[in-house]
Short mmCIF file of C-alpha atoms and ligand atoms in Angstrom, two decimals:
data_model
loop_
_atom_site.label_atom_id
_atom_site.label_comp_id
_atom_site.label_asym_id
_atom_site.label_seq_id
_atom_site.Cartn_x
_atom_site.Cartn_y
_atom_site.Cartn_z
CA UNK A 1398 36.68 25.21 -15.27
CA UNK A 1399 39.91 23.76 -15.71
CA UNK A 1400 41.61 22.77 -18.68
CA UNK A 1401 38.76 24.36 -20.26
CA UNK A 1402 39.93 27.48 -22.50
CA UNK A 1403 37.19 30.37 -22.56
CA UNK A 1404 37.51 32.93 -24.71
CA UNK A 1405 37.78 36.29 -23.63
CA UNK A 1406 34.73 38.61 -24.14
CA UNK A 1407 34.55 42.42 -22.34
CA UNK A 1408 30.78 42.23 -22.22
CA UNK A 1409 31.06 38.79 -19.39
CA UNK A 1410 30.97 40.77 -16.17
CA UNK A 1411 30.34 37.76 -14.18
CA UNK A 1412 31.72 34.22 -15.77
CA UNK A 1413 33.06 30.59 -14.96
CA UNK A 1414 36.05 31.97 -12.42
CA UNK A 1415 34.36 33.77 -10.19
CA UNK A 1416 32.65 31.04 -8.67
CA UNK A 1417 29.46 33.12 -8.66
CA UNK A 1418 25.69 32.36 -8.71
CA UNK A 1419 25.13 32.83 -12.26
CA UNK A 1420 27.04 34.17 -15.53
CA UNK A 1421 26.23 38.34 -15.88
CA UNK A 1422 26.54 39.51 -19.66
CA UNK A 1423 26.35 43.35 -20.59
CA UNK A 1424 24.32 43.68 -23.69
CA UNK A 1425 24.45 47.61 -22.80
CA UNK A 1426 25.44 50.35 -20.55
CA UNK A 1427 22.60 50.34 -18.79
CA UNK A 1428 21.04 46.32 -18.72
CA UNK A 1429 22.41 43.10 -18.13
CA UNK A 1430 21.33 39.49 -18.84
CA UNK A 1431 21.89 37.08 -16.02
CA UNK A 1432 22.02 33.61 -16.80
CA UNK A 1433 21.37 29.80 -14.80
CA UNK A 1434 20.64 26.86 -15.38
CA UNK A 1435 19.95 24.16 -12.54
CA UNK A 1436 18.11 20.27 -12.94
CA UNK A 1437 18.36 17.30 -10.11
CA UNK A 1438 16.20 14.38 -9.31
CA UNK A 1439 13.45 14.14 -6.87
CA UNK A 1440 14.19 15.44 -3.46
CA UNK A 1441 10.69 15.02 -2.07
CA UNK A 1442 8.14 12.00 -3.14
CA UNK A 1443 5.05 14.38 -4.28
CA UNK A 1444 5.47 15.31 -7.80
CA UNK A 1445 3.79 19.06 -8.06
CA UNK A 1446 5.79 19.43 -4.65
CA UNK A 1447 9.28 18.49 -6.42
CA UNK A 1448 8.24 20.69 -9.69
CA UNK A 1449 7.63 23.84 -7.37
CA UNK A 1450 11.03 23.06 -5.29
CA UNK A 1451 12.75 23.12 -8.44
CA UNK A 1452 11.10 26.53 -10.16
CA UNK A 1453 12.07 28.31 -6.73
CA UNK A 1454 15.55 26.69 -6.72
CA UNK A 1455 16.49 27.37 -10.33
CA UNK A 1456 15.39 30.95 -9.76
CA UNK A 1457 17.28 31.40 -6.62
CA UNK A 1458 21.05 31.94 -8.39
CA UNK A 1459 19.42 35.23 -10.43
CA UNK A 1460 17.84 36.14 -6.87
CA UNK A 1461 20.84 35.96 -5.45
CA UNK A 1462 22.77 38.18 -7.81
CA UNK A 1463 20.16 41.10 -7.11
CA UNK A 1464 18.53 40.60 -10.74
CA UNK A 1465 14.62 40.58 -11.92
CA UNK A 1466 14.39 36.69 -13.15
CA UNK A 1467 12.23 37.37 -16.58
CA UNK A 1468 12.09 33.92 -18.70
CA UNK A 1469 12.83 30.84 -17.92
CA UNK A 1470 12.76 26.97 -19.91
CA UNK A 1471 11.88 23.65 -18.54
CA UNK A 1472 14.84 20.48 -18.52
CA UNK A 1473 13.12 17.23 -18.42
CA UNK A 1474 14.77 13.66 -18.46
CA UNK A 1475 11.66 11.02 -18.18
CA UNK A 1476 11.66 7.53 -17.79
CA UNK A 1477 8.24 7.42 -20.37
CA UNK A 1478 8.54 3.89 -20.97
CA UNK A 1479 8.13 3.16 -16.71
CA UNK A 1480 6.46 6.17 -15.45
CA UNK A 1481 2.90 7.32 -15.55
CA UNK A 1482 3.27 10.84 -17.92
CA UNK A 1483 0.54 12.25 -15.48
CA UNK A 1484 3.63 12.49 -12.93
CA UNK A 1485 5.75 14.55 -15.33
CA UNK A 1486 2.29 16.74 -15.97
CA UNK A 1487 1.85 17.49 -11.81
CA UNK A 1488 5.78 18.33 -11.91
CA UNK A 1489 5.42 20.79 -14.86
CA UNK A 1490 2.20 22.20 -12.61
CA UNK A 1491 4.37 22.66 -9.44
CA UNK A 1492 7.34 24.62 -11.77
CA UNK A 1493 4.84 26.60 -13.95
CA UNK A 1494 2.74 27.22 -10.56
CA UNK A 1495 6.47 28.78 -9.31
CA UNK A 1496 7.43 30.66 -12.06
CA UNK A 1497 3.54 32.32 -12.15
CA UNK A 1498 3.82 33.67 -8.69
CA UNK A 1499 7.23 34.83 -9.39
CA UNK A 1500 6.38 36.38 -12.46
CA UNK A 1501 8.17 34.95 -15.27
CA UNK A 1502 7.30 33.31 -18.43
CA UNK A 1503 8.19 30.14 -19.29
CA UNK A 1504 9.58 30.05 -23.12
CA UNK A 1505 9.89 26.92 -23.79
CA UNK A 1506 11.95 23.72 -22.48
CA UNK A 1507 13.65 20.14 -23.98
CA UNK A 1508 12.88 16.91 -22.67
CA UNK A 1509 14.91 13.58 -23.28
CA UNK A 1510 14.03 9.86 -22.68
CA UNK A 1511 15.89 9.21 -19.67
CA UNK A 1512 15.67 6.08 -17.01
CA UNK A 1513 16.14 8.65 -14.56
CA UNK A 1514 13.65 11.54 -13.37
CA UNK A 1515 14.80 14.77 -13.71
CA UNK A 1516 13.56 18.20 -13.57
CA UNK A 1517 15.13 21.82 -13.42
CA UNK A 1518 14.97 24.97 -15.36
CA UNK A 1519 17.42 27.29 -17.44
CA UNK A 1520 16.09 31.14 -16.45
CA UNK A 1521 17.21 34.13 -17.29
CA UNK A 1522 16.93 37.56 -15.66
CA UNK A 1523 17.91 40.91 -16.15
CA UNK A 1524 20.29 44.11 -14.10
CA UNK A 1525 21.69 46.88 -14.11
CA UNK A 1526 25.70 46.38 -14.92
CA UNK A 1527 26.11 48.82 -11.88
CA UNK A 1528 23.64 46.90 -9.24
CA UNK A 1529 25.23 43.44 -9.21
CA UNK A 1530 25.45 41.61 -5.87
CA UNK A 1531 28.37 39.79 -6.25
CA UNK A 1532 29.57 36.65 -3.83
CA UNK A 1533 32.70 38.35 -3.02
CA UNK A 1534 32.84 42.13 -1.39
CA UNK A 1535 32.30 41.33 2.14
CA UNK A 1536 34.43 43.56 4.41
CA UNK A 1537 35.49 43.48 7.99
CA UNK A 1538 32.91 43.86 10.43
CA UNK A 1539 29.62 43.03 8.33
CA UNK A 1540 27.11 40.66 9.44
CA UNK A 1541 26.32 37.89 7.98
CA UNK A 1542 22.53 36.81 7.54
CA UNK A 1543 21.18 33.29 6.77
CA UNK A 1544 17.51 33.99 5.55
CA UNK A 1545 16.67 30.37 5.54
CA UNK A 1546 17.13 27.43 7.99
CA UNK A 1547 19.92 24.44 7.46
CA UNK A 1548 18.74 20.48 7.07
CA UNK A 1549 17.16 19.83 4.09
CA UNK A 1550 19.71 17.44 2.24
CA UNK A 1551 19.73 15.34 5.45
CA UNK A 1552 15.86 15.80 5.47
CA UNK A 1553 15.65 14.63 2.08
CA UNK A 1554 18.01 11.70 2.82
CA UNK A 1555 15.75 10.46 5.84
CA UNK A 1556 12.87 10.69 3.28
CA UNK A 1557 14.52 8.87 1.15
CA UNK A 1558 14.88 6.37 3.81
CA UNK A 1559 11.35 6.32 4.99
CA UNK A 1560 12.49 8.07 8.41
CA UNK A 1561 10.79 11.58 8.23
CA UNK A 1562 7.53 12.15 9.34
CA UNK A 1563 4.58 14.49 8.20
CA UNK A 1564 5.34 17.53 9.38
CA UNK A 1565 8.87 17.73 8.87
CA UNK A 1566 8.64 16.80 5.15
CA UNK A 1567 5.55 19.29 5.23
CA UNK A 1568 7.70 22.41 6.94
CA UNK A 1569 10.66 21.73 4.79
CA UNK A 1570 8.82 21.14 1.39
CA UNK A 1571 7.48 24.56 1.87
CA UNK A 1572 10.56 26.37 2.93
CA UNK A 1573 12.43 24.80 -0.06
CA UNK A 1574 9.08 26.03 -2.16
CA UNK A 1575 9.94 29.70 -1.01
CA UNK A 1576 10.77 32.28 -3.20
CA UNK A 1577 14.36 34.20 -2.35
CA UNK A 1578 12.47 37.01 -4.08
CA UNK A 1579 11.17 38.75 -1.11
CA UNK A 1580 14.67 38.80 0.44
CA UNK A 1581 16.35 40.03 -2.92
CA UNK A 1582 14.22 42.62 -3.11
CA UNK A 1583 14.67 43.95 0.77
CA UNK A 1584 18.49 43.71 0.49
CA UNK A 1585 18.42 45.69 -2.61
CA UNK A 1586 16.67 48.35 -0.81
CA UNK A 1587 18.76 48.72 2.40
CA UNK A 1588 22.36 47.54 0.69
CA UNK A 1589 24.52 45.05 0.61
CA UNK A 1590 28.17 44.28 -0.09
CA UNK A 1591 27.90 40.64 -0.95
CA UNK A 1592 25.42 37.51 -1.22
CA UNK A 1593 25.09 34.52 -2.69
CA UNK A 1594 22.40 31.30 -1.94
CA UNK A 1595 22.97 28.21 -0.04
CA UNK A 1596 22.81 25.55 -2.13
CA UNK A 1597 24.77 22.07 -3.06
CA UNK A 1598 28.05 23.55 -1.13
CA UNK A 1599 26.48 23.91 2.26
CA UNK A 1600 26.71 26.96 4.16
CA UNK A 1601 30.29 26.74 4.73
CA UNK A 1602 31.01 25.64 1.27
CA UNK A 1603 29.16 29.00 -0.40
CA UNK A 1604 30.98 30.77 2.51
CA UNK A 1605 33.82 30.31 1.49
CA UNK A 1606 33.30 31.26 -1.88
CA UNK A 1607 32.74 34.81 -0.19
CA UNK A 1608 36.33 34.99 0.67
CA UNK A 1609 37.85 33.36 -2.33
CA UNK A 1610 40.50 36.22 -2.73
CA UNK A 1611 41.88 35.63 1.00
CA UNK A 1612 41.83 39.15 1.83
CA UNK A 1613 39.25 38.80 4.61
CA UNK A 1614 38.25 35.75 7.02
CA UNK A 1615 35.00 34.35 8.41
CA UNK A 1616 33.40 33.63 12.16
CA UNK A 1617 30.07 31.53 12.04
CA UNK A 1618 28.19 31.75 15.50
CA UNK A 1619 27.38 27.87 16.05
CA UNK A 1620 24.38 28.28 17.88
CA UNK A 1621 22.53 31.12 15.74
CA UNK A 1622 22.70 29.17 13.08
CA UNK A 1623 18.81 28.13 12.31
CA UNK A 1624 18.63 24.66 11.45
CA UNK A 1625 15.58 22.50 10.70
CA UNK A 1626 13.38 20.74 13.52
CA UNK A 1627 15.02 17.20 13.22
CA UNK A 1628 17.88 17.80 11.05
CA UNK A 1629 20.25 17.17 14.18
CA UNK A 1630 18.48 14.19 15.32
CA UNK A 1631 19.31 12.54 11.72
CA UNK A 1632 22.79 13.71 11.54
CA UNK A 1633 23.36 12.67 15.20
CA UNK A 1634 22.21 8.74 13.77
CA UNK A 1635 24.51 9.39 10.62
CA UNK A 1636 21.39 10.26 8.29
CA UNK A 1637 23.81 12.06 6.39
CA UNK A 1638 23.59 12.80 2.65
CA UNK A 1639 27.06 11.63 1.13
CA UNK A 1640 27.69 15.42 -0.47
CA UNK A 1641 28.24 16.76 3.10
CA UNK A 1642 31.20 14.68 3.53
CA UNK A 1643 32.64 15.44 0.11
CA UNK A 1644 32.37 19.78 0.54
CA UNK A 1645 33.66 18.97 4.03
CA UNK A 1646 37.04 17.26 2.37
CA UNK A 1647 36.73 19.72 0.01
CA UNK A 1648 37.32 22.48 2.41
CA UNK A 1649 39.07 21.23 4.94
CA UNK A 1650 42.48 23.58 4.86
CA UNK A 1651 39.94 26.40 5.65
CA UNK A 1652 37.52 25.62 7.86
CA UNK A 1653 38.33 25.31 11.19
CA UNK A 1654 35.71 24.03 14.26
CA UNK A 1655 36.92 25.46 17.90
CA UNK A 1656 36.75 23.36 20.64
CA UNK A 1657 32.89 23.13 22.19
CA UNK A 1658 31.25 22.89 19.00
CA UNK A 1659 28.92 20.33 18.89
CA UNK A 1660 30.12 17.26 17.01
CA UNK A 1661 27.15 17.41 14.95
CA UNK A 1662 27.97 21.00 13.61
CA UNK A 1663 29.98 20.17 10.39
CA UNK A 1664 27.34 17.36 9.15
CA UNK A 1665 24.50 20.42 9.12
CA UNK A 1666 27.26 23.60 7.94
CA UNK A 1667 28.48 21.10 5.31
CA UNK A 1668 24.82 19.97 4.15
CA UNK A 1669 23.68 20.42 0.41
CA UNK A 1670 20.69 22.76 0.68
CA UNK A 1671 18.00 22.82 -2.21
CA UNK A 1672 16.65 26.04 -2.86
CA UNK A 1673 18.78 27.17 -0.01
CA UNK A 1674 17.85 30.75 1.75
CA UNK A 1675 20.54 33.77 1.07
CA UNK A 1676 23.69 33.90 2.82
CA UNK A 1677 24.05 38.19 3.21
CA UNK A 1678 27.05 39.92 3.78
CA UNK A 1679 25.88 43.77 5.11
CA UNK A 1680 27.32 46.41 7.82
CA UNK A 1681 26.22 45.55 11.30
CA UNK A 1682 23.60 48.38 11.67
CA UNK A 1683 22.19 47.52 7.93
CA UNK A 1684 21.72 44.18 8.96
CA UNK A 1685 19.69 44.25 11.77
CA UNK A 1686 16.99 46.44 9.65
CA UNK A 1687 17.60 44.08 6.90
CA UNK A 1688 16.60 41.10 9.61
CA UNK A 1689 13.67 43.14 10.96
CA UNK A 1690 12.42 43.54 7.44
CA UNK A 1691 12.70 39.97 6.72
CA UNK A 1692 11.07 38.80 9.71
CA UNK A 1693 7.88 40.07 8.57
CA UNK A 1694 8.25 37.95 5.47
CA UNK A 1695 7.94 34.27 5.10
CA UNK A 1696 11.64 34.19 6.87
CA UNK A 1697 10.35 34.44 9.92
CA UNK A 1698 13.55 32.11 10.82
CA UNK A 1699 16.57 34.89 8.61
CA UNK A 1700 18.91 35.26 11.84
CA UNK A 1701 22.59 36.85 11.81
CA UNK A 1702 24.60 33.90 12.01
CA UNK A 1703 28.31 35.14 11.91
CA UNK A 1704 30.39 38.04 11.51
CA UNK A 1705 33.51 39.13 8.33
CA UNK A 1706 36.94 39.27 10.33
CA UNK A 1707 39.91 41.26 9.08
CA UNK A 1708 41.99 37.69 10.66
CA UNK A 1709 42.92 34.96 10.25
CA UNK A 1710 42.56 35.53 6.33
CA UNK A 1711 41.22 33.34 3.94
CA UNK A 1712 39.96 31.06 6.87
CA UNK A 1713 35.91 29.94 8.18
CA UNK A 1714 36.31 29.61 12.11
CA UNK A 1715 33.04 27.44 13.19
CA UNK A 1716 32.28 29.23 16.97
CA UNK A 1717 29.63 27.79 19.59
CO1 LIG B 3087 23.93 29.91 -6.17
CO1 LIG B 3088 23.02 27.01 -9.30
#
């Protein structure tokens, strides 16, 4: 952060400028604590819903690193005064519920009067110093894999809006409720050079966080790209949450859209995902058994959705 002085310790492996998933702290040669903490307010109306989406989304930075998520703590702020308490109980359900099947125990958790619901968790997992996926080590010629589909800030915006129906909020309540564990775990085992999750950046934004030190470039294949029954149909009426405009100003100077991409493109490649899938940076012939694996998970939708290029440098071209 800037402006912000941080000491200097040799045990953070992984700190604040790296622009990684989650801080990585060497306690000894041979373990690792990996630390994240992540709270927002509602994205979806049903409480237990909202308190699973949360569990899976907090736990998705320590996924994302490679790492074995071990404990985690509850952040509530809670309107007590205006809301029902059973609420807050059927979010704490949905989180616990989360954290059961991904088996780690909660510790504990703080809650604060607040006029504003909010709900997230602080977890903490463990590595080896040596087995750290980090965000940046992509080289030229991997593939890169999505593992989950794109759309669920604008879906959550149309919800907000009283626009979405059943099944849409039902298909993209239970993506955002998926666990990135399965797809941790298979990258581990066929090897990776880089990952990181899709979350409030968009795609593109977490993207380009993979080629922070300019030394390699990015092409994103338009139309591989899964996406969200829907989410176009929103964007295309300007159902747009307002953070995909902001991490498309953001990185303007390095994304670039060629000519016969749909106009749509940037409102869904810019879109904050919740609990976002894993964005997978792996060698061409590791990716496609990497994708085969994955399709017999619950990511039946994981697709290769661009390529790292050795030019332009330090650039994101959109493609159709
Ligand atoms: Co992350
Ligand atoms: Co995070």
């Amino acid at each position: 952060m800037r402006g912000l002085e941080i000491p200097h310790d040799p045990n953070l492996i992984v700190g604040f400028d790296s622009f990684d998933d989650a801080g990585v702290y060497r306690l000894t040669d041979d373990l690792a604590i990996i630390q994240t903490v992540d709270f927002f307010t509602p994205v979806v109306d049903n409480p237990y819903d909202f308190g699973r989406i949360a569990a899976a989304n907090a736990l998705g930075d320590v996924y994302a690193m490679g790492g074995k998520p071990v404990t985690a703590m509850n952040l509530v702020c809670f309107p007590s005064r205006t809301m029902d308490i059973a609420i807050l109980r059927d979010i704490l359900r949905g989180g616990m519920d989360k954290l059961h099947e991904a088996e780690v125990t909660l510790v504990g958790g703080h809650s604060v009067d607040d006029p504003e619901l909010k709900y997230g968790l602080s977890v903490t997992g463990v590595i080896h110093p040596c087995k750290i996926v980090l965000n940046s080590g992509a080289v030229p010629g991997d593939s890169l894999i999505l593992t989950k589909p794109l759309g669920t800030g604008i879906i959550n915006t149309a919800i907000k809006a009283d626009m979405a129906d059943e099944k849409t909020v039902g298909t993209v309540t239970e993506q955002m409720a998926t666990l990135n564990r399965r797809a941790s775990q298979l990258m581990q085992e066929v090897g990776v050079h880089a990952c990181t999750d899709v979350t409030g950046f968009g795609l593109l934004g977490h993207a380009c966080e993979m080629i922070q030190n300019n030394s390699i470039g990015i092409a994103i294949y338009c139309s591989a790209v899964p996406i969200f029954a829907g989410s176009i149909e929103f964007a295309r009426m300007g159902v747009v949450p307002g953070g995909a405009f902001r991490n498309k100003a953001f990185r303007a100077a390095v994304v670039e859209f060629a000519a016969g991409v749909p106009q749509w493109a940037p409102d869904i490649l810019f879109d904050p995902q919740t609990s976002g899938g894993l964005l997978i940076s792996t060698s061409p012939e590791k990716a496609k058994v990497l994708l085969e694996k994955l399709h017999y998970t619950d990511h039946r939708e994981a697709a290769i959705i661009g390529e790292i290029v050795a030019e332009p440098k330090g650039k994101i071209c959109v493609v159709e």
